[in-house]
Amino acid sequence: MALLRKINRGLLILLILVAFALLYKKTRLQTLAKHSVLTKDATKTGVEDEKETDADIPVVICASEERIGAAMATINSVYSNSRASIFFYIVTLRDAISKIREYIEKTKLRKIKYKILEFNPMVLKGKVNPDSSRPELLHPLNFVRFYLPLLAIENHGRIIYLDDDVIVQGDIQELYNIKLKAGHAAAFASDCDLPPTHEMVRSVGMQTTYMGFLDYRKEEVRELGINPSDCSFNPGVFVADLGEWKKQKITKQLEKWMAKNVRENLYSSAMAGGVATPPMLIVFHDIYTTIDPLWHVRHLGWSPDTRYPKSFLKDARLLHWNGRFKPWNYPCVHLDLWEKWFIPDPTGKFTLQEVTGCTITAILKVPSYNYFYSTLYNANVSKQRNIDKEEARYNLDSAVKQLYNSIII
């Protein structure tokens, strides 16, 4: 009888353990589903449901509802300047899916091959601190680049990631064919790699080293052993080896630093690159391949008054308006290089913000000559689309200075 009771007790314990195991498995599956990177049944394929092939060049670009027109300009520039077959993975949130499809199907972009992927922002829960200094940098789509291997990308071991404030002037196949060094999961452009940009970078007080992105007052940052004067890189344009990314568990590493920042505030959006750049800088420090600097000419959005030489921009393969001053807003620089690829929104919701006139009242409110200068310059060229904008700028110089001086005096 005593033996029977022991057997029954053992069976009861075993039954309880099995029940707990089943409950754990069910809970884990529910948790994984809730926090999956893509929302279930969220993929939408274009061009008669044409599937990806290994002959396509896969390009990932995010398109938020408020910046769909910007993403379409990027896509148009990539598609128009390449002879290769491009497959676009357009990542967005639920509210923009139908708008993106309409934008594509009612314009010249209807010929592109693409798939719309719905990103699940819940994957970021507990990993990003609210920060009001630059709220646009906290948009969920800014973190899509962390989760590239988890997107529904088929038949490809390598992809190109592009921000939506980019214009491609060269054949994207050249960038795609870059040779990544052994053990490198990605290729970026170093912030110290392009001498023609150095003077402009210094003039606007922009950071090009790790000091501008990480808080070196924090012990955990110092323990990384990264020299604060090491050159940083911009993760708005890169080539990724998905196999190596998975092998090195890059996504897990990035999430680890996101979580650490939530607890210890190692960086914030008040610093140079927001909260999406620092984890990339930490994880990829000294283990990335550098791309040709002409394939990432950046900083066009850092100041509305600082311009690159026209000859330099002509040779650039890719232009990036990173910074606050976007080419679809006002003020901005080198608008003509972006606007030639812009496709008007068929619904009329995405429009360019341009000045069409300038009153004495508005002028008197302008605090500096530079801002006033770009105001009047943009107002003039918006009325004269058929003339060269550089020529218009210089033709206006004398008149602008005289008008400004007369108002200030």
XYZ file of N, CA and C in Angstrom, residues 33-179:
441
model
N 4.360 35.463 -30.989
C 3.448 35.962 -32.011
C 3.145 37.434 -31.778
N 2.964 37.792 -30.517
C 2.633 39.171 -30.192
C 3.755 40.119 -30.565
N 4.989 39.667 -30.409
C 6.122 40.542 -30.649
C 6.894 40.164 -31.915
N 6.266 39.499 -32.858
C 6.934 39.206 -34.120
C 7.163 40.509 -34.868
N 8.203 40.539 -35.685
C 8.586 41.766 -36.374
C 7.534 42.198 -37.380
N 6.949 41.239 -38.090
C 5.918 41.555 -39.066
C 4.563 41.116 -38.551
N 3.552 41.921 -38.817
C 2.194 41.557 -38.457
C 1.715 40.439 -39.363
N 0.971 39.505 -38.824
C 0.498 38.358 -39.580
C -0.278 38.795 -40.818
N -0.013 38.110 -41.948
C -0.692 38.379 -43.219
C -0.502 39.818 -43.665
N 0.678 40.390 -43.347
C 0.893 41.806 -43.640
C 1.593 42.047 -44.967
N 2.110 40.994 -45.608
C 2.856 41.217 -46.835
C 1.933 41.368 -48.018
N 2.216 42.377 -48.818
C 1.456 42.632 -50.031
C 2.428 42.706 -51.193
N 2.243 41.881 -52.204
C 3.176 41.836 -53.318
C 2.597 42.543 -54.522
N 3.469 43.244 -55.270
C 3.023 43.996 -56.434
C 3.398 43.336 -57.735
N 3.100 43.997 -58.840
C 3.372 43.536 -60.191
C 2.862 42.118 -60.397
N 1.560 41.985 -60.372
C 0.899 40.708 -60.638
C 1.438 39.592 -59.740
N 1.683 39.951 -58.480
C 2.150 38.974 -57.482
C 3.438 38.266 -57.893
N 4.289 38.973 -58.624
C 5.564 38.405 -59.046
C 6.446 38.161 -57.831
N 7.055 36.999 -57.760
C 7.861 36.629 -56.613
C 9.311 37.057 -56.806
N 10.017 37.175 -55.675
C 11.419 37.516 -55.727
C 12.222 36.367 -56.327
N 13.311 36.702 -57.007
C 14.235 35.696 -57.516
C 15.636 36.074 -57.075
N 16.555 35.106 -57.137
C 17.920 35.412 -56.716
C 18.633 36.315 -57.696
N 18.016 36.589 -58.858
C 18.598 37.514 -59.830
C 18.261 38.964 -59.505
N 17.285 39.185 -58.637
C 16.891 40.542 -58.258
C 17.875 41.134 -57.252
N 17.988 42.445 -57.272
C 18.721 43.158 -56.233
C 17.702 43.631 -55.200
N 17.757 43.101 -53.979
C 16.761 43.475 -52.962
C 17.121 44.789 -52.273
N 16.184 45.715 -52.263
C 16.382 47.017 -51.610
C 15.281 47.201 -50.575
N 15.675 47.447 -49.333
C 14.726 47.680 -48.239
C 14.643 49.175 -47.979
N 13.419 49.693 -47.960
C 13.197 51.105 -47.655
C 11.920 51.238 -46.839
N 11.954 52.117 -45.847
C 10.781 52.337 -45.006
C 9.978 53.522 -45.534
N 8.661 53.446 -45.391
C 7.778 54.517 -45.875
C 6.709 54.790 -44.830
N 6.917 55.822 -44.019
C 5.893 56.207 -43.058
C 4.799 56.980 -43.774
N 3.629 57.035 -43.174
C 2.482 57.675 -43.823
C 2.768 59.130 -44.177
N 3.448 59.841 -43.289
C 3.684 61.260 -43.510
C 4.834 61.529 -44.480
N 5.582 60.474 -44.868
C 6.734 60.664 -45.762
C 6.701 59.706 -46.948
N 5.534 59.296 -47.352
C 5.424 58.360 -48.474
C 6.050 58.950 -49.736
N 5.792 60.228 -49.989
C 6.334 60.857 -51.186
C 7.849 60.835 -51.231
N 8.477 60.943 -50.058
C 9.935 60.885 -49.983
C 10.440 59.500 -50.378
N 9.813 58.462 -49.835
C 10.207 57.092 -50.169
C 10.003 56.807 -51.652
N 8.929 57.344 -52.235
C 8.666 57.131 -53.657
C 9.738 57.797 -54.521
N 10.245 58.963 -54.082
C 11.317 59.628 -54.813
C 12.586 58.776 -54.782
N 12.882 58.193 -53.614
C 14.043 57.309 -53.501
C 13.902 56.104 -54.418
N 12.749 55.481 -54.382
C 12.499 54.308 -55.229
C 12.620 54.669 -56.696
N 12.060 55.806 -57.084
C 12.120 56.242 -58.480
C 13.559 56.436 -58.938
N 14.395 57.026 -58.080
C 15.791 57.256 -58.456
C 16.560 55.946 -58.600
N 16.290 54.982 -57.714
C 16.951 53.672 -57.806
C 16.530 52.953 -59.080
N 15.231 52.897 -59.305
C 14.668 52.175 -60.447
C 15.098 52.793 -61.780
N 15.115 54.112 -61.850
C 15.397 54.802 -63.109
C 16.863 54.775 -63.497
N 17.751 54.583 -62.528
C 19.186 54.668 -62.808
C 19.888 53.313 -62.863
N 19.115 52.240 -62.917
C 19.732 50.909 -62.951
C 19.157 50.058 -64.073
N 20.024 49.282 -64.693
C 19.581 48.325 -65.702
C 19.255 46.973 -65.067
N 19.603 46.834 -63.811
C 19.379 45.561 -63.126
C 17.919 45.423 -62.728
N 17.540 44.210 -62.378
C 16.197 43.946 -61.869
C 16.194 44.212 -60.365
N 15.379 45.170 -59.942
C 15.338 45.567 -58.531
C 14.044 45.054 -57.900
N 14.147 44.544 -56.691
C 12.957 44.161 -55.930
C 12.936 45.000 -54.663
N 11.884 45.806 -54.514
C 11.781 46.713 -53.373
C 10.935 46.089 -52.258
N 11.512 46.066 -51.059
C 10.768 45.691 -49.861
C 10.421 46.988 -49.137
N 9.163 47.375 -49.206
C 8.716 48.636 -48.631
C 8.079 48.343 -47.276
N 8.742 48.764 -46.218
C 8.290 48.467 -44.860
C 7.532 49.672 -44.314
N 6.374 49.418 -43.732
C 5.552 50.515 -43.243
C 4.696 50.047 -42.073
N 3.847 50.938 -41.583
C 2.872 50.591 -40.556
C 1.499 50.431 -41.203
N 0.560 49.869 -40.477
C -0.733 49.491 -41.047
C -1.461 50.647 -41.725
N -1.386 51.855 -41.130
C -2.177 52.968 -41.651
C -1.723 53.459 -43.019
N -0.545 53.023 -43.476
C -0.014 53.531 -44.745
C -0.053 52.523 -45.892
N -0.439 51.296 -45.623
C -0.360 50.255 -46.647
C -1.168 50.596 -47.893
N -2.433 50.944 -47.726
C -3.283 51.236 -48.882
C -2.813 52.486 -49.618
N -2.279 53.469 -48.888
C -1.800 54.700 -49.504
C -0.570 54.447 -50.361
N 0.328 53.597 -49.867
C 1.523 53.252 -50.641
C 1.144 52.531 -51.927
N 0.241 51.579 -51.803
C -0.184 50.830 -52.990
C -0.815 51.765 -54.016
N -1.635 52.698 -53.564
C -2.276 53.630 -54.483
C -1.244 54.546 -55.138
N -0.270 54.994 -54.352
C 0.788 55.870 -54.875
C 1.540 55.167 -56.009
N 1.826 53.894 -55.805
C 2.573 53.135 -56.804
C 1.722 52.832 -58.032
N 0.524 52.357 -57.822
C -0.298 51.879 -58.932
C -0.848 53.007 -59.805
N -0.888 54.225 -59.295
C -1.422 55.342 -60.074
C -0.331 56.255 -60.636
N 0.933 55.803 -60.565
C 2.043 56.592 -61.096
C 2.944 55.693 -61.944
N 4.022 56.255 -62.452
C 4.970 55.506 -63.278
C 5.628 54.355 -62.519
N 5.515 54.353 -61.189
C 6.131 53.294 -60.384
C 5.366 51.978 -60.457
N 4.245 51.957 -61.126
C 3.463 50.716 -61.196
C 4.229 49.576 -61.869
N 5.325 49.892 -62.542
C 6.113 48.857 -63.213
C 7.145 48.195 -62.301
N 7.354 48.746 -61.112
C 8.385 48.182 -60.243
C 7.918 46.861 -59.632
N 8.876 46.062 -59.221
C 8.585 44.841 -58.465
C 8.755 45.165 -56.981
N 7.759 44.842 -56.188
C 7.822 45.245 -54.794
C 6.955 44.362 -53.910
N 7.218 44.456 -52.626
C 6.391 43.814 -51.608
C 6.262 44.799 -50.456
N 5.048 44.997 -49.968
C 4.807 45.865 -48.822
C 4.768 45.001 -47.563
N 5.599 45.362 -46.597
C 5.677 44.616 -45.340
C 5.197 45.498 -44.204
N 4.305 44.974 -43.375
C 3.802 45.738 -42.231
C 4.639 45.431 -40.996
N 5.330 46.445 -40.510
C 6.174 46.297 -39.325
C 5.317 46.350 -38.065
N 5.638 45.499 -37.106
C 4.901 45.447 -35.844
C 5.640 46.263 -34.789
N 5.163 47.456 -34.443
C 5.879 48.308 -33.473
C 5.961 47.712 -32.078
N 5.143 46.697 -31.783
C 5.187 46.078 -30.460
C 6.527 45.400 -30.183
N 7.280 45.117 -31.234
C 8.586 44.488 -31.046
C 9.529 45.422 -30.283
N 9.207 46.715 -30.271
C 10.059 47.701 -29.605
C 9.630 47.983 -28.163
N 8.591 47.327 -27.714
C 8.071 47.586 -26.374
C 9.151 47.355 -25.317
N 9.372 48.379 -24.490
C 10.360 48.282 -23.425
C 11.790 48.502 -23.880
N 11.990 48.819 -25.166
C 13.352 48.975 -25.687
C 13.692 50.408 -26.062
N 12.699 51.286 -26.064
C 12.932 52.682 -26.466
C 12.288 53.617 -25.454
N 13.063 54.569 -24.958
C 12.543 55.565 -24.021
C 11.885 56.716 -24.769
N 10.734 57.206 -24.298
C 10.156 58.413 -24.897
C 11.133 59.570 -24.734
N 11.282 60.362 -25.778
C 12.210 61.482 -25.762
C 11.653 62.564 -26.668
N 11.392 63.729 -26.109
C 10.710 64.773 -26.867
C 11.642 65.691 -27.641
N 12.968 65.551 -27.485
C 13.878 66.484 -28.133
C 13.838 66.357 -29.649
N 13.768 65.128 -30.160
C 13.588 64.911 -31.597
C 12.667 63.704 -31.781
N 11.368 63.895 -31.618
C 10.419 62.774 -31.642
C 10.419 62.000 -32.959
N 10.788 62.667 -34.064
C 10.782 61.962 -35.353
C 11.800 60.826 -35.388
N 12.838 60.922 -34.540
C 13.855 59.873 -34.507
C 13.398 58.647 -33.726
N 12.240 58.756 -33.068
C 11.706 57.634 -32.301
C 10.635 56.871 -33.070
N 10.423 57.254 -34.317
C 9.421 56.552 -35.127
C 9.793 55.072 -35.228
N 8.829 54.165 -35.052
C 9.141 52.727 -35.082
C 9.917 52.282 -36.319
N 9.650 52.908 -37.455
C 10.320 52.485 -38.690
C 11.815 52.800 -38.677
N 12.261 53.685 -37.794
C 13.695 53.958 -37.680
C 14.470 52.742 -37.201
N 13.764 51.777 -36.610
C 14.436 50.607 -36.043
C 14.282 49.354 -36.902
N 13.658 49.489 -38.053
C 13.500 48.339 -38.954
C 14.856 47.762 -39.317
N 15.854 48.622 -39.490
C 17.191 48.168 -39.894
C 17.790 47.178 -38.900
N 17.308 47.181 -37.647
C 17.812 46.239 -36.644
C 17.329 44.811 -36.910
N 16.220 44.690 -37.644
C 15.527 43.402 -37.747
C 15.508 42.844 -39.173
N 16.473 43.197 -39.978
C 16.465 42.816 -41.400
C 16.312 41.312 -41.643
N 17.027 40.446 -40.914
C 16.881 39.014 -41.192
C 15.499 38.453 -40.840
N 14.713 39.206 -40.056
C 13.402 38.723 -39.631
C 12.282 39.209 -40.550
N 12.633 40.019 -41.553
C 11.642 40.440 -42.529
C 11.387 39.306 -43.513
N 10.283 39.388 -44.235
C 9.931 38.330 -45.188
C 10.695 38.520 -46.493
N 12.020 38.391 -46.407
C 12.892 38.544 -47.571
C 13.312 37.159 -48.039
N 12.936 36.815 -49.248
C 13.158 35.463 -49.756
C 14.235 35.447 -50.845
N 14.962 34.348 -50.899
C 15.921 34.084 -51.975
C 17.116 35.031 -51.998
N 17.383 35.709 -50.898
C 18.489 36.660 -50.899
C 19.338 36.517 -49.643
N 20.656 36.460 -49.832
C 21.568 36.427 -48.697
C 22.147 37.787 -48.395
N 21.876 38.740 -49.291
C 22.410 40.094 -49.142
C 21.338 41.099 -49.517
N 21.289 42.225 -48.813
C 20.310 43.259 -49.132
C 20.966 44.639 -49.029
N 20.297 45.625 -49.636
C 20.687 47.021 -49.478
C 19.605 47.716 -48.661
N 20.022 48.469 -47.657
C 19.071 49.260 -46.867
C 19.279 50.731 -47.196
N 18.172 51.455 -47.462
C 18.237 52.883 -47.755
C 17.232 53.648 -46.902
N 17.658 54.789 -46.355
C 16.720 55.705 -45.724
C 15.854 56.363 -46.798
N 14.751 56.985 -46.374
C 13.834 57.578 -47.349
C 14.234 58.991 -47.772
N 15.307 59.546 -47.192
C 15.772 60.873 -47.597
C 17.022 60.771 -48.472
N 17.018 59.750 -49.310
C 18.151 59.430 -50.179
C 17.735 59.523 -51.642
N 18.663 59.975 -52.482
C 18.496 59.920 -53.931
C 19.696 59.186 -54.508
N 19.448 58.190 -55.342
C 20.511 57.417 -55.961
C 20.733 57.915 -57.381
N 21.970 58.318 -57.669
C 22.319 58.831 -58.996
C 23.108 57.827 -59.828
N 23.616 56.767 -59.188
C 24.364 55.742 -59.899
C 23.547 54.476 -60.036
N 24.153 53.444 -60.603
C 23.494 52.145 -60.740
C 23.653 51.380 -59.431
N 22.552 51.081 -58.774
C 22.572 50.460 -57.453
C 23.283 49.106 -57.461
N 23.408 48.501 -58.633
C 24.089 47.207 -58.729
C 25.554 47.336 -58.324
N 26.152 48.485 -58.591
C 27.540 48.723 -58.212
C 27.709 48.655 -56.697
N 26.773 49.234 -55.966
C 26.817 49.168 -54.504
C 26.553 47.749 -54.021
N 25.599 47.096 -54.641
C 25.221 45.733 -54.236
C 26.388 44.752 -54.395
N 27.225 44.978 -55.391
C 28.307 44.041 -55.699
C 29.561 44.252 -54.855
N 29.516 45.162 -53.890
C 30.682 45.395 -53.051
C 31.120 44.097 -52.375
N 32.425 43.908 -52.255
C 32.946 42.703 -51.611
C 33.091 42.950 -50.119
